[in-house]
Short mmCIF file of C-alpha atoms in Angstrom, two decimals:
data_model
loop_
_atom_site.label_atom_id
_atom_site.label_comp_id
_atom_site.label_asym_id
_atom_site.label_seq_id
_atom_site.Cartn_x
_atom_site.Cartn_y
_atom_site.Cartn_z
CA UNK A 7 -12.23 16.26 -8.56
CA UNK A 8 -11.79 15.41 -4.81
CA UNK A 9 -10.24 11.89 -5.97
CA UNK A 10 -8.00 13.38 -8.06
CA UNK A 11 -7.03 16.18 -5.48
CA UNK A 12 -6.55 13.54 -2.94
CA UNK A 13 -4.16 11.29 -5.61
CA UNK A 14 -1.99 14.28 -6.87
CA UNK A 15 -1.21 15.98 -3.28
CA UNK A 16 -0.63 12.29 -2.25
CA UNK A 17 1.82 11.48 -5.28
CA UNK A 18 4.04 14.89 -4.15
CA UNK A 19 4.19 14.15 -0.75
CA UNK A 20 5.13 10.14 -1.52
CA UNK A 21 8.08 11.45 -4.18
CA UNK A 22 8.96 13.85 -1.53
CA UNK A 23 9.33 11.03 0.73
CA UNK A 24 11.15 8.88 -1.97
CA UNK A 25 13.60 11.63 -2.17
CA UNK A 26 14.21 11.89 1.75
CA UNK A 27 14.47 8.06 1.98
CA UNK A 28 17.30 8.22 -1.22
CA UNK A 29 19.21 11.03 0.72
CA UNK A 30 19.08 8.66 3.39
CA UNK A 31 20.43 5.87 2.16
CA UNK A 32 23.97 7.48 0.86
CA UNK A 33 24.57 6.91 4.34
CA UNK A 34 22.83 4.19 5.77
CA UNK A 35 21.54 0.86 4.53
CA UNK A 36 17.86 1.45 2.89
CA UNK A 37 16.87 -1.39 5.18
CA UNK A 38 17.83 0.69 8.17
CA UNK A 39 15.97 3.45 6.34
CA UNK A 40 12.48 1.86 5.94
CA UNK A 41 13.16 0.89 9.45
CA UNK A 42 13.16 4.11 10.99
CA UNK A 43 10.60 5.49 8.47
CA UNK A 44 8.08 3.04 9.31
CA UNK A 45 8.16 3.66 12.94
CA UNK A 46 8.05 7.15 12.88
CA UNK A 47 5.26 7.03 10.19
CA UNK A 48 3.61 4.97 12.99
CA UNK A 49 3.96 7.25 15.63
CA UNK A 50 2.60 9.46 13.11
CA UNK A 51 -1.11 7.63 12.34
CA UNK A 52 -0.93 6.83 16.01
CA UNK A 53 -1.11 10.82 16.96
CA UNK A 54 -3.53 10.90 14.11
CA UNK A 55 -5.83 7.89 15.11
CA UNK A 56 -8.17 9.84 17.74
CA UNK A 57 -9.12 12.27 14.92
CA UNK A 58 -9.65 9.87 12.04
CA UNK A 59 -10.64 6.46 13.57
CA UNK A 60 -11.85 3.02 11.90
CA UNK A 61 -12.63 -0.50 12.82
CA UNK A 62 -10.25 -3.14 14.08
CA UNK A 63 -11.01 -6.66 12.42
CA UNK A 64 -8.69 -9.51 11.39
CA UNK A 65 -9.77 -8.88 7.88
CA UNK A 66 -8.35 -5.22 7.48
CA UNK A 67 -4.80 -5.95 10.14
CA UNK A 68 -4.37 -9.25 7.78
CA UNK A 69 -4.80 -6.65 4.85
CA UNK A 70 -2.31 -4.75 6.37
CA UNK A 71 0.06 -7.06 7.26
CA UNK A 72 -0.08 -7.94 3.39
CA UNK A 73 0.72 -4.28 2.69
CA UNK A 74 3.74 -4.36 4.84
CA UNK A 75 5.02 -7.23 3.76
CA UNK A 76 4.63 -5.96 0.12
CA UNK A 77 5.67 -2.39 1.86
CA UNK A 78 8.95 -3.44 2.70
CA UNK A 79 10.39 -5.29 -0.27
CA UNK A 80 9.30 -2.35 -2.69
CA UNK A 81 10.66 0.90 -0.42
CA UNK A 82 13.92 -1.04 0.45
CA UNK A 83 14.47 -1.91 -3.78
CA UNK A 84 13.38 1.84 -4.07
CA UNK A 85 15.52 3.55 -1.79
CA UNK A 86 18.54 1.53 -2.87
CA UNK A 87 17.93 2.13 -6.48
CA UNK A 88 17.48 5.77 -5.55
CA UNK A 89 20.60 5.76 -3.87
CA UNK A 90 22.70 4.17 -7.23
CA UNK A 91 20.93 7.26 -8.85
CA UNK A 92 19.99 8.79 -11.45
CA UNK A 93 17.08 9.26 -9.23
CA UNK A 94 15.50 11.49 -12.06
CA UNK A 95 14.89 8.53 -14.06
CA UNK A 96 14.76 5.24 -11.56
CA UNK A 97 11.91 6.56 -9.79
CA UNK A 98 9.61 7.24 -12.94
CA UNK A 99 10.38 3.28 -13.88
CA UNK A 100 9.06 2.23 -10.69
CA UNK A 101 6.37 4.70 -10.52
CA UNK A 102 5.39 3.08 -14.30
CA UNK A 103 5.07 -0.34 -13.58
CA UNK A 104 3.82 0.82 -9.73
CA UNK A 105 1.15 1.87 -11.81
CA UNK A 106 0.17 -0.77 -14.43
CA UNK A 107 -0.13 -3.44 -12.17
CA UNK A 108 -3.00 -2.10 -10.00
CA UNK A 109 -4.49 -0.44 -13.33
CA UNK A 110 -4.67 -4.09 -14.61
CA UNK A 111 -5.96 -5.47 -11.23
CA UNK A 112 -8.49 -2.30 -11.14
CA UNK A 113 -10.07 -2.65 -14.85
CA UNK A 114 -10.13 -6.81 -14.88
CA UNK A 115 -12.55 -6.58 -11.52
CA UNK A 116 -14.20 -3.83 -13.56
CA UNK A 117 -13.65 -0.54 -12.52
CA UNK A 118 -15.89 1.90 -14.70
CA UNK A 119 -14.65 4.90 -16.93
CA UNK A 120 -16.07 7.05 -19.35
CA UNK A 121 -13.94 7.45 -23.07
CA UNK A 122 -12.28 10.81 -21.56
CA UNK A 123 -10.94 8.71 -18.39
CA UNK A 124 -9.22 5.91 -20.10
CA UNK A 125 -7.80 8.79 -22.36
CA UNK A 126 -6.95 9.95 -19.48
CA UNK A 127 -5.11 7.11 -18.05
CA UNK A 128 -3.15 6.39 -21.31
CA UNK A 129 -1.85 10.27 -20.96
CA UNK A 130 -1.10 9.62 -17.45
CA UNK A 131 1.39 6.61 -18.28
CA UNK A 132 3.27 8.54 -21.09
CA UNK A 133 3.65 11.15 -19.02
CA UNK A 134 5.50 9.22 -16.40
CA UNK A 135 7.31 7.53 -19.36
CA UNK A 136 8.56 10.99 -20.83
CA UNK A 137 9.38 12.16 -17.05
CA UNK A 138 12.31 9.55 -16.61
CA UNK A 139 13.68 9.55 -20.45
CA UNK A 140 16.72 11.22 -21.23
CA UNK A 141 17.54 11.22 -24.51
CA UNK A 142 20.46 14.25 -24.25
CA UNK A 143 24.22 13.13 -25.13
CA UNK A 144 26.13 12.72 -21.72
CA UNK A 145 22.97 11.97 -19.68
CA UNK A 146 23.56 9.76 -16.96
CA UNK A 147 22.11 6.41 -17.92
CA UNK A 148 21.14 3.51 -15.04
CA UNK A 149 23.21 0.35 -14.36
CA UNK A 150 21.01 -2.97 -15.21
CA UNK A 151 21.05 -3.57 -11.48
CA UNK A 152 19.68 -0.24 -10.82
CA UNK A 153 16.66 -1.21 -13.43
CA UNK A 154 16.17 -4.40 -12.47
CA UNK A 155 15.65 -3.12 -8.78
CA UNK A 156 13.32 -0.15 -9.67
CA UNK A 157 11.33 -3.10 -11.79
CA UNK A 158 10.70 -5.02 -8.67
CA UNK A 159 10.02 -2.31 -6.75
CA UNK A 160 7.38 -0.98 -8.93
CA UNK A 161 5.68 -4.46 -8.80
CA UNK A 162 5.52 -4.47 -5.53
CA UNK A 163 4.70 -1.67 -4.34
CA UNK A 164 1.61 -1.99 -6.89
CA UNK A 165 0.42 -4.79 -5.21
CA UNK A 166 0.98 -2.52 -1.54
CA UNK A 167 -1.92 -0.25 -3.32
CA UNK A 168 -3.99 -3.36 -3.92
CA UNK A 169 -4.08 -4.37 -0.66
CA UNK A 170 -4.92 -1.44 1.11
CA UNK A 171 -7.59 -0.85 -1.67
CA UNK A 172 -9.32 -4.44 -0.50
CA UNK A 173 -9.17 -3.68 3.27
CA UNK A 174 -12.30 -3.14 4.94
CA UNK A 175 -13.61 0.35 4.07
CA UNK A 176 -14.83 0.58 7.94
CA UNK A 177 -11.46 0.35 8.75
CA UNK A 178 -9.47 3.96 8.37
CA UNK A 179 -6.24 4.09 9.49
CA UNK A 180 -6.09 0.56 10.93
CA UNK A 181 -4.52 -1.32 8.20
CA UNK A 182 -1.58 1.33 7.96
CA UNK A 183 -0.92 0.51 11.54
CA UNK A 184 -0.52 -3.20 10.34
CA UNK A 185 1.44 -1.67 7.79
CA UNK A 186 3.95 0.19 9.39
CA UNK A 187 4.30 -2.09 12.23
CA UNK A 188 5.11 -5.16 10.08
CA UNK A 189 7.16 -3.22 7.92
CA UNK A 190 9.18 -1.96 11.08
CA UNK A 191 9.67 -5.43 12.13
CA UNK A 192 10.91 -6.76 8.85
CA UNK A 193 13.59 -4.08 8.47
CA UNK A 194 15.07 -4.03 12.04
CA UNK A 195 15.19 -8.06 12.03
CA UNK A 196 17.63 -7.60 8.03
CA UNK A 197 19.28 -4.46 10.18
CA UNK A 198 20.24 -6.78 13.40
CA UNK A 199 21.67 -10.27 11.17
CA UNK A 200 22.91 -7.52 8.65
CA UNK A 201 25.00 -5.75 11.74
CA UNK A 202 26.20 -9.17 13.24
CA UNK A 203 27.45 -10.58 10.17
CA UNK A 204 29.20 -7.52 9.14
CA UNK A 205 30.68 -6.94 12.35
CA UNK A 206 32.29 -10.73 12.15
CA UNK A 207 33.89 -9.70 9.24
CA UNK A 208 35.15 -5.90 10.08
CA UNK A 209 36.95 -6.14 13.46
CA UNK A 210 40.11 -5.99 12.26
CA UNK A 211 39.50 -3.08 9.52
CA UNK A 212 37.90 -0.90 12.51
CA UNK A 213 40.75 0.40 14.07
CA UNK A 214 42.14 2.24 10.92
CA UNK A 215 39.44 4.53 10.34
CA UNK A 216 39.14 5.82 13.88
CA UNK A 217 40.37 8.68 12.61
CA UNK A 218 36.94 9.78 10.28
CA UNK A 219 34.90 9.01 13.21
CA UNK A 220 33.82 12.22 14.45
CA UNK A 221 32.38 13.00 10.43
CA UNK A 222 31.25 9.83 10.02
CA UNK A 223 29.07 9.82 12.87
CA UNK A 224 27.82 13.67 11.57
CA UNK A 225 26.28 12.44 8.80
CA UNK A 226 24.75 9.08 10.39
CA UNK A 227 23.15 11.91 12.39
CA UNK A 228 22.36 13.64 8.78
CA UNK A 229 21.05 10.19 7.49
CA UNK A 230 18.61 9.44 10.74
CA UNK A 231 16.92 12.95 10.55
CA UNK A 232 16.55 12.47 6.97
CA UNK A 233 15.00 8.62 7.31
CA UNK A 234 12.76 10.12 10.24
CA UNK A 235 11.31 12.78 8.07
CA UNK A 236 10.66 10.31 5.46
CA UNK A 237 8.53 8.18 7.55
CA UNK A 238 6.48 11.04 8.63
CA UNK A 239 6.26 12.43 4.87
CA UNK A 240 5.11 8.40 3.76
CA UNK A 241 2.66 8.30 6.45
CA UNK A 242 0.86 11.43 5.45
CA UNK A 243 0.63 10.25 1.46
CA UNK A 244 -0.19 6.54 2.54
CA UNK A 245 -3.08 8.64 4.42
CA UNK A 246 -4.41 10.53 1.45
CA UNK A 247 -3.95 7.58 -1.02
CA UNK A 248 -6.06 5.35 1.50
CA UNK A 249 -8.64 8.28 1.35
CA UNK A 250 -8.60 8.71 -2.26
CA UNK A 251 -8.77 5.30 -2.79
CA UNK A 252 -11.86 4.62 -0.43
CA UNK A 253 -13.42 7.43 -2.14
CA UNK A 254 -12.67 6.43 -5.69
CA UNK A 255 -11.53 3.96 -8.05
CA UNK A 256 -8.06 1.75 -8.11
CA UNK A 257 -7.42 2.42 -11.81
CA UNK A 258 -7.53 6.14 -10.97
CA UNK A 259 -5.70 6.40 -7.91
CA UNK A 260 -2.98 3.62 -9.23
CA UNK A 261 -2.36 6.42 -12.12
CA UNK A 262 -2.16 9.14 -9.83
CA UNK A 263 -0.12 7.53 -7.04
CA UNK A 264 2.46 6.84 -10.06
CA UNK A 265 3.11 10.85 -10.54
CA UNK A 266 4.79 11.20 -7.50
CA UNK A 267 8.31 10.96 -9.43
CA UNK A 268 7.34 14.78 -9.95
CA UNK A 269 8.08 15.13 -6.36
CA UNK A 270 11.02 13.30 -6.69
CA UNK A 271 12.59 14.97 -9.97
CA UNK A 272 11.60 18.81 -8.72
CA UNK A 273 13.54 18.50 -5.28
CA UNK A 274 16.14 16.51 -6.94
CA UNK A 275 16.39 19.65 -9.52
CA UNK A 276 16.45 21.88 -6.42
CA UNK A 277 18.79 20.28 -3.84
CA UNK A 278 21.10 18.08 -5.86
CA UNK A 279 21.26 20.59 -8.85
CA UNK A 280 19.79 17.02 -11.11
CA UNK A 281 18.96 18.25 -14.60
CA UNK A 282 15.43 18.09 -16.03
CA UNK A 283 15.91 17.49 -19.82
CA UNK A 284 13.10 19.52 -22.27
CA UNK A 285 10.91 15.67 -22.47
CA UNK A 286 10.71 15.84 -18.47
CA UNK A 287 8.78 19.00 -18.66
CA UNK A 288 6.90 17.70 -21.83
CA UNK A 289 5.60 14.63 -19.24
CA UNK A 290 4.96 16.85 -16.20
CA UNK A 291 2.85 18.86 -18.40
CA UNK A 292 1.07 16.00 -19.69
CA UNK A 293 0.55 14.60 -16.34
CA UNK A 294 -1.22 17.79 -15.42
CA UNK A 295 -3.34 17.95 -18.14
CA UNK A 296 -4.11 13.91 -17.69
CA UNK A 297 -5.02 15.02 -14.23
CA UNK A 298 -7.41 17.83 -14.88
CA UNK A 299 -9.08 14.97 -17.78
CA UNK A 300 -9.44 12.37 -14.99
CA UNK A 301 -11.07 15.43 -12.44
CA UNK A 302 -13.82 15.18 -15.06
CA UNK A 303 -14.14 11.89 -15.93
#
């Protein structure tokens, strides 16, 4: 039950980060997102480090690095695909294949489950399959680049879970910092040859919109609060899916990690008004109920 406490609280949290990073990246670049987020995620495990420890070895900051690299590519293909929208339906895609490729990776190095948890896991997977359909006339429907992103995403960030599921389990927080930091690194090195190129090419189309300045640079301000947040809202799931995952199995936790679109979908609901059609609430309810099967598995 403490696995699957530690998965579901760390799903929210993640789609609640998902949803901040999205926001974000209406107005900045989602490299310049991930950027920011993973530096103040790792200012975040830094103030946490004293209270939670672990071991420093190559093994679990090569681990890491792994994880960032992985990281990176699959929040950046998130957050952009967020930002196309409909976020109520890209995020579930990449939460389902998120899932199945760690589930796969899990069960062929022979995780154990009893009948009611592989039940379980096939409930879990509709359930994140019924959250992002929308069958309802006039329902906004994703562009094939939108999918195609939230596919590689998804695959990706499933093999981010992977490696922080074969670090050391001595290690604690020390392959997040590994994670963070080379995540950081990567997205302010796209930012900078992003920024010169573009400025090459938009001196002379800078001087006419002098003018929308001043709100321009309001919601840049808007857009860096928002990617700040995110990084500390990503560092506290990546913190209680490395727990969950050290104290139980990758199958599991894969599953769980991949019901954070209900995070997602229920603040999109809230703040953007985004409608949740009658099969949404069918799969939230199923992933509750696949939850409470997998608490007693």
């Amino acid at each position: 039950m403490l696995v699957t406490a530690f998965g579901l609280v760390g799903a929210f949290v993640y789609g609640s980060a998902d949803f901040l990073g999205g926001l974000a990246s209406k107005r900045l670049s989602p490299f310049a997102v991930t950027g920011i987020a993973a530096f103040s995620g790792l200012a975040v495990l830094l103030a946490a480090y004293p209270l939670v420890g672990g071991a420093w070895s190559a093994e679990a900051a090569l681990w890491g690095g792994i994880s960032g690299v992985s990281g990176a590519i699959g929040i950046s293909l998130l957050y952009a695909c967020l930002a196309i929208g409909p976020m109520s339906i890209l995020s579930p895609l990449t939460a389902v294949v998120s899932a199945v490729v760690p589930l796969s990776v899990g069960l062929a190095r022979g995780d154990a489950l009893g009948p009611v948890g592989y039940v379980a896991l096939a409930l879990a997977l509709v359930a994140v399959v019924l959250v992002g359909f929308v069958p309802e006339k006039g329902a906004v429907r994703p562009s094939l680049r939108g999918v195609l992103m939230a596919i590689g995403s998804g695959a990706t960030i499933g093999v981010f879970l992977i490696a922080i599921d074969v670090a050391p389990a001595d290690s604690g927080l020390v392959p997040l910092f590994f994670n963070r930091a080379v995540n950081g690194i990567i997205m302010v090195a796209i930012v900078l040859t992003t920024l010169v190129i573009a400025r090459r090419r938009s001196d002379a189309a800078a001087r006419p919109r002098a003018a929308s300045d001043g709100p321009a640079r309001a919601g840049i301000r808007t857009a860096l609060l928002l990617a700040l947040a995110c990084g500390v809202a990503d560092a506290a799931a990546n913190g209680l899916i490395l727990t969950g995952l050290r104290l139980g199995e990758l199958s599991v936790m894969s599953v769980l990690v991949a019901l954070y679109p209900a995070g997602t979908i229920v603040l999109a609901a809230v703040v953007l008004k985004e409608r949740i059609a009658p099969l949404q609430i069918v799969g939230l309810v199923l992933a509750i109920a696949a939850a409470g099967m997998l608490s007693l598995a």
